Coordinates of C-alpha atoms and ligand atoms in Angstrom, one line a residue:
M1 CA 100.9 -78.0 122.1
S2 CA 98.2 -75.8 120.6
R3 CA 98.4 -77.5 117.2
N4 CA 95.5 -79.9 116.3
Y5 CA 96.2 -83.2 114.7
F6 CA 95.2 -83.3 111.1
I7 CA 94.7 -86.6 109.3
A8 CA 94.1 -86.5 105.6
G9 CA 93.4 -89.2 103.1
N10 CA 94.7 -88.9 99.5
W11 CA 92.8 -91.3 97.4
K12 CA 94.9 -90.6 94.3
M13 CA 93.6 -92.1 91.1
H14 CA 91.3 -94.6 92.7
K15 CA 87.6 -95.1 93.0
T16 CA 84.5 -94.6 90.9
R17 CA 81.8 -92.3 92.2
A18 CA 79.9 -95.2 93.7
E19 CA 83.0 -96.5 95.4
A20 CA 84.0 -93.1 96.6
A21 CA 80.5 -92.4 98.0
A22 CA 80.5 -95.7 99.9
L23 CA 83.9 -95.0 101.5
A24 CA 82.9 -91.5 102.4
K25 CA 79.7 -92.7 104.1
E26 CA 81.7 -95.2 106.2
L27 CA 84.1 -92.5 107.2
V28 CA 81.4 -90.0 108.1
A29 CA 79.8 -92.5 110.4
A30 CA 83.0 -93.8 111.9
L31 CA 84.7 -90.4 112.5
K32 CA 81.8 -88.4 113.8
D33 CA 83.1 -88.7 117.3
G34 CA 86.7 -88.3 116.2
R35 CA 88.8 -85.8 118.0
H36 CA 91.1 -84.7 115.2
K37 CA 90.8 -82.7 112.0
Y38 CA 90.0 -84.8 109.0
L39 CA 90.1 -84.4 105.2
V40 CA 89.5 -86.7 102.2
A41 CA 90.9 -85.9 98.7
P42 CA 89.1 -87.9 96.0
S43 CA 89.7 -87.7 92.3
F44 CA 88.2 -84.7 90.5
T45 CA 85.5 -87.0 89.1
A46 CA 84.2 -88.0 92.5
L47 CA 84.4 -84.5 94.2
E48 CA 80.8 -83.6 93.7
T49 CA 79.6 -87.0 94.9
V50 CA 81.8 -87.0 98.0
A51 CA 80.9 -83.3 98.7
A52 CA 77.3 -84.4 99.1
V53 CA 78.2 -87.2 101.5
V54 CA 80.6 -85.2 103.8
K55 CA 78.5 -82.0 103.9
G56 CA 77.7 -81.1 107.5
S57 CA 80.2 -83.7 108.8
N58 CA 83.6 -83.1 110.4
I59 CA 85.4 -84.3 107.3
L60 CA 86.7 -81.6 105.0
L61 CA 86.8 -82.0 101.2
G62 CA 90.1 -81.6 99.4
A63 CA 91.3 -81.8 95.8
Q64 CA 94.6 -83.4 94.8
N65 CA 95.8 -80.6 92.5
C66 CA 94.6 -77.5 90.7
A67 CA 95.7 -75.5 87.7
A68 CA 98.0 -72.5 88.1
E69 CA 95.6 -70.2 86.2
E70 CA 92.0 -69.3 86.9
E71 CA 90.7 -70.2 83.5
G72 CA 91.6 -70.3 79.8
A73 CA 93.0 -72.5 77.2
H74 CA 94.5 -75.2 79.4
T75 CA 93.4 -78.6 78.1
G76 CA 93.0 -81.2 80.8
E77 CA 93.5 -78.8 83.8
V78 CA 91.0 -78.0 86.5
S79 CA 90.6 -74.5 87.9
V80 CA 90.2 -73.2 91.4
L81 CA 86.9 -71.6 90.3
Q82 CA 85.6 -75.0 89.3
L83 CA 86.8 -76.6 92.6
K84 CA 85.1 -73.9 94.6
D85 CA 81.9 -74.5 92.7
L86 CA 82.0 -78.1 93.9
G87 CA 82.4 -77.2 97.5
V88 CA 86.1 -78.1 97.8
Q89 CA 87.8 -76.5 100.8
S90 CA 91.4 -77.5 100.5
V91 CA 94.0 -78.4 97.8
I92 CA 97.0 -80.7 98.0
L93 CA 99.8 -79.1 96.0
G94 CA 103.3 -80.2 95.2
H95 CA 102.7 -83.9 95.8
S96 CA 105.8 -85.9 94.9
E97 CA 103.8 -87.6 92.1
R98 CA 103.1 -84.2 90.6
R99 CA 106.7 -83.1 91.0
H100 CA 108.4 -86.3 89.7
L101 CA 105.9 -87.9 87.3
Y102 CA 104.5 -84.7 85.9
K103 CA 107.6 -82.5 86.3
E104 CA 106.0 -79.8 88.4
D105 CA 108.8 -77.5 89.6
D106 CA 108.9 -75.2 92.6
G107 CA 107.9 -72.2 90.5
L108 CA 104.7 -73.9 89.2
V109 CA 103.9 -75.2 92.7
N110 CA 104.3 -71.7 94.1
R111 CA 101.9 -70.2 91.5
K112 CA 99.3 -72.8 92.4
V113 CA 99.8 -72.2 96.2
R114 CA 99.3 -68.5 95.8
L115 CA 96.3 -68.9 93.5
A116 CA 94.6 -71.4 95.8
L117 CA 95.1 -69.2 98.8
K118 CA 93.9 -66.1 96.9
H119 CA 90.6 -68.0 96.3
G120 CA 90.2 -68.8 99.9
F121 CA 91.3 -72.5 99.9
D122 CA 93.4 -74.2 102.5
V123 CA 96.5 -75.7 101.1
I124 CA 98.5 -78.8 101.9
L125 CA 102.0 -78.2 100.5
C126 CA 103.9 -81.4 100.1
V127 CA 107.7 -81.5 100.4
G128 CA 110.2 -84.3 100.5
E129 CA 113.4 -85.7 99.2
L130 CA 114.2 -88.6 96.9
L131 CA 116.2 -91.6 98.1
E132 CA 119.3 -90.5 96.3
E133 CA 119.0 -87.0 97.8
R134 CA 118.7 -88.5 101.3
E135 CA 121.7 -90.7 100.7
A136 CA 123.7 -87.7 99.5
G137 CA 122.9 -85.9 102.7
K138 CA 120.6 -83.4 100.9
A139 CA 117.3 -84.2 102.6
E140 CA 117.3 -80.9 104.6
A141 CA 118.4 -78.8 101.7
V142 CA 115.6 -80.2 99.4
C143 CA 113.0 -79.7 102.1
R144 CA 114.2 -76.2 102.7
R145 CA 114.1 -75.3 99.0
Q146 CA 110.7 -76.8 98.4
T147 CA 109.3 -75.1 101.5
V148 CA 110.8 -71.6 100.9
E149 CA 110.1 -71.6 97.1
G150 CA 106.6 -73.1 97.5
L151 CA 105.7 -70.4 100.0
K152 CA 107.3 -67.4 98.2
G153 CA 105.0 -64.4 98.2
V154 CA 102.6 -66.0 100.8
S155 CA 101.6 -63.5 103.6
A156 CA 101.9 -64.4 107.2
A157 CA 98.1 -64.2 107.4
D158 CA 97.6 -66.6 104.5
L159 CA 100.2 -69.0 105.9
Q160 CA 97.6 -69.8 108.6
R161 CA 95.7 -71.7 105.9
V162 CA 98.7 -73.8 104.9
T163 CA 99.6 -77.2 106.2
I164 CA 103.0 -78.7 105.2
A165 CA 103.2 -82.5 104.5
Y166 CA 106.6 -84.0 104.8
E167 CA 106.6 -87.0 102.5
P168 CA 110.0 -88.6 101.8
V169 CA 109.6 -89.9 98.3
W170 CA 111.3 -93.2 99.1
A171 CA 108.6 -93.9 101.7
I172 CA 105.6 -93.3 99.5
G173 CA 103.7 -96.4 98.6
T174 CA 106.8 -98.5 99.3
G175 CA 106.0 -99.8 102.7
K176 CA 109.1 -98.1 104.0
T177 CA 108.3 -95.6 106.7
A178 CA 110.7 -93.0 107.9
T179 CA 111.4 -93.8 111.6
P180 CA 109.5 -91.5 113.9
E181 CA 112.9 -90.0 114.9
D182 CA 114.0 -89.3 111.4
A183 CA 110.7 -87.8 110.4
D184 CA 110.6 -85.7 113.6
A185 CA 114.1 -84.3 112.8
I186 CA 113.0 -83.1 109.4
H187 CA 109.8 -81.7 110.8
A188 CA 111.8 -79.8 113.3
Y189 CA 114.0 -78.5 110.5
I190 CA 111.0 -77.4 108.4
R191 CA 109.7 -75.6 111.5
K192 CA 113.1 -73.8 111.7
V193 CA 112.8 -72.9 108.0
I194 CA 109.3 -71.4 108.6
A195 CA 110.6 -69.4 111.6
E196 CA 113.3 -67.9 109.4
A197 CA 111.1 -67.2 106.4
F198 CA 108.2 -65.9 108.5
C199 CA 108.4 -65.7 112.3
P200 CA 108.8 -68.0 115.3
A201 CA 105.0 -67.9 116.1
A202 CA 104.2 -69.0 112.6
A203 CA 106.6 -71.9 112.9
E204 CA 105.1 -72.9 116.3
N205 CA 101.6 -72.8 114.8
I206 CA 102.0 -74.5 111.4
V207 CA 100.7 -78.0 111.2
I208 CA 103.3 -80.4 109.7
Q209 CA 101.9 -83.8 108.5
Y210 CA 104.0 -86.8 107.8
G211 CA 103.2 -88.9 104.8
G212 CA 104.7 -92.1 103.4
S213 CA 103.4 -95.6 104.2
V214 CA 101.4 -94.5 107.3
K215 CA 99.4 -97.4 108.6
P216 CA 97.3 -98.3 111.7
D217 CA 100.3 -99.9 113.3
N218 CA 102.8 -97.0 112.9
A219 CA 100.5 -94.0 113.2
A220 CA 100.6 -93.6 117.0
A221 CA 104.4 -93.8 117.2
L222 CA 104.7 -91.1 114.5
M223 CA 102.1 -88.8 116.0
A224 CA 103.8 -89.1 119.5
K225 CA 106.7 -87.0 118.2
E226 CA 106.8 -83.4 119.1
N227 CA 106.9 -82.0 115.6
I228 CA 104.6 -84.4 113.8
D229 CA 101.0 -83.0 113.8
G230 CA 99.2 -85.4 111.6
A231 CA 99.4 -87.6 108.5
L232 CA 98.8 -87.5 104.8
V233 CA 97.7 -91.1 104.0
G234 CA 97.7 -92.7 100.6
G235 CA 97.3 -96.4 100.3
A236 CA 95.8 -96.9 103.8
S237 CA 93.2 -94.2 103.2
L238 CA 91.4 -96.3 100.6
K239 CA 89.7 -98.6 103.1
A240 CA 87.8 -97.5 106.2
D241 CA 89.2 -100.3 108.3
A242 CA 92.7 -99.0 107.7
F243 CA 92.0 -95.2 107.7
V244 CA 89.7 -95.1 110.7
P245 CA 92.2 -96.5 113.2
I246 CA 94.8 -94.0 111.9
A247 CA 92.3 -91.2 112.1
K248 CA 91.5 -92.2 115.7
F249 CA 95.0 -93.1 116.8
Ligands
PGA301 P1 101.2 -93.8 100.9 O1 101.1 -92.4 100.2 O2 100.5 -93.6 102.3 O3 100.5 -94.8 100.0 O4 102.7 -94.1 101.1 C1 101.2 -91.2 100.8 C2 101.0 -90.0 99.9 O5 101.5 -90.1 98.7 O6 100.4 -89.0 100.2

């Protein structure tokens, strides 16, 4: 497999600047000999602080969201221009908390994806079904729609800067992990969707992370699956002693 493992930590709405800096310092030291690709995504308020800590390390800096416009009258939003100014390299978009708590639809997520790519960022596009959608047999259809709509208008060249994170909503923060087999099946399906929407080579190369209650004791079994190329980690990314073993699985 030519794809590199990519382990990302989504710190969500946690940590003051001092706490974020302390965790980032621990990770820089612990992962300097790590063999995979790494990213941390602190809150907007801690980005500048963490940028200074991870500079020159093998840990990339991500934001958890961005606005769909470059600038203007958008109270409470943060622009790609402002993120670039802070040294952010990557943006997580379409996270289930954005989709379900803040009602972001596929069209809005797609505008953000295209704007972030236009400004040179890497993108982690999150997709995943709700429990009721899984129980109704709609998991594949939901992931197809979120993938196709989220990537509408993205060129094959820009797709090389996109990672997909499959995060079944029922597994996020619940302690319920999809089995490696179930996750791998959806990853394979998403790869098929990418092959149809772009081309087989793009599907072969795209990195697809799994997210949803990834922990030190289940990471290796998930990563062993053919189509699982990394993890987007929430709760277990908040402490070095949980994130480092996942990052070094
Ligand atoms: P979790 O969150 O690891 O706490 O389940 C994953 C995510 O939301 O990215």
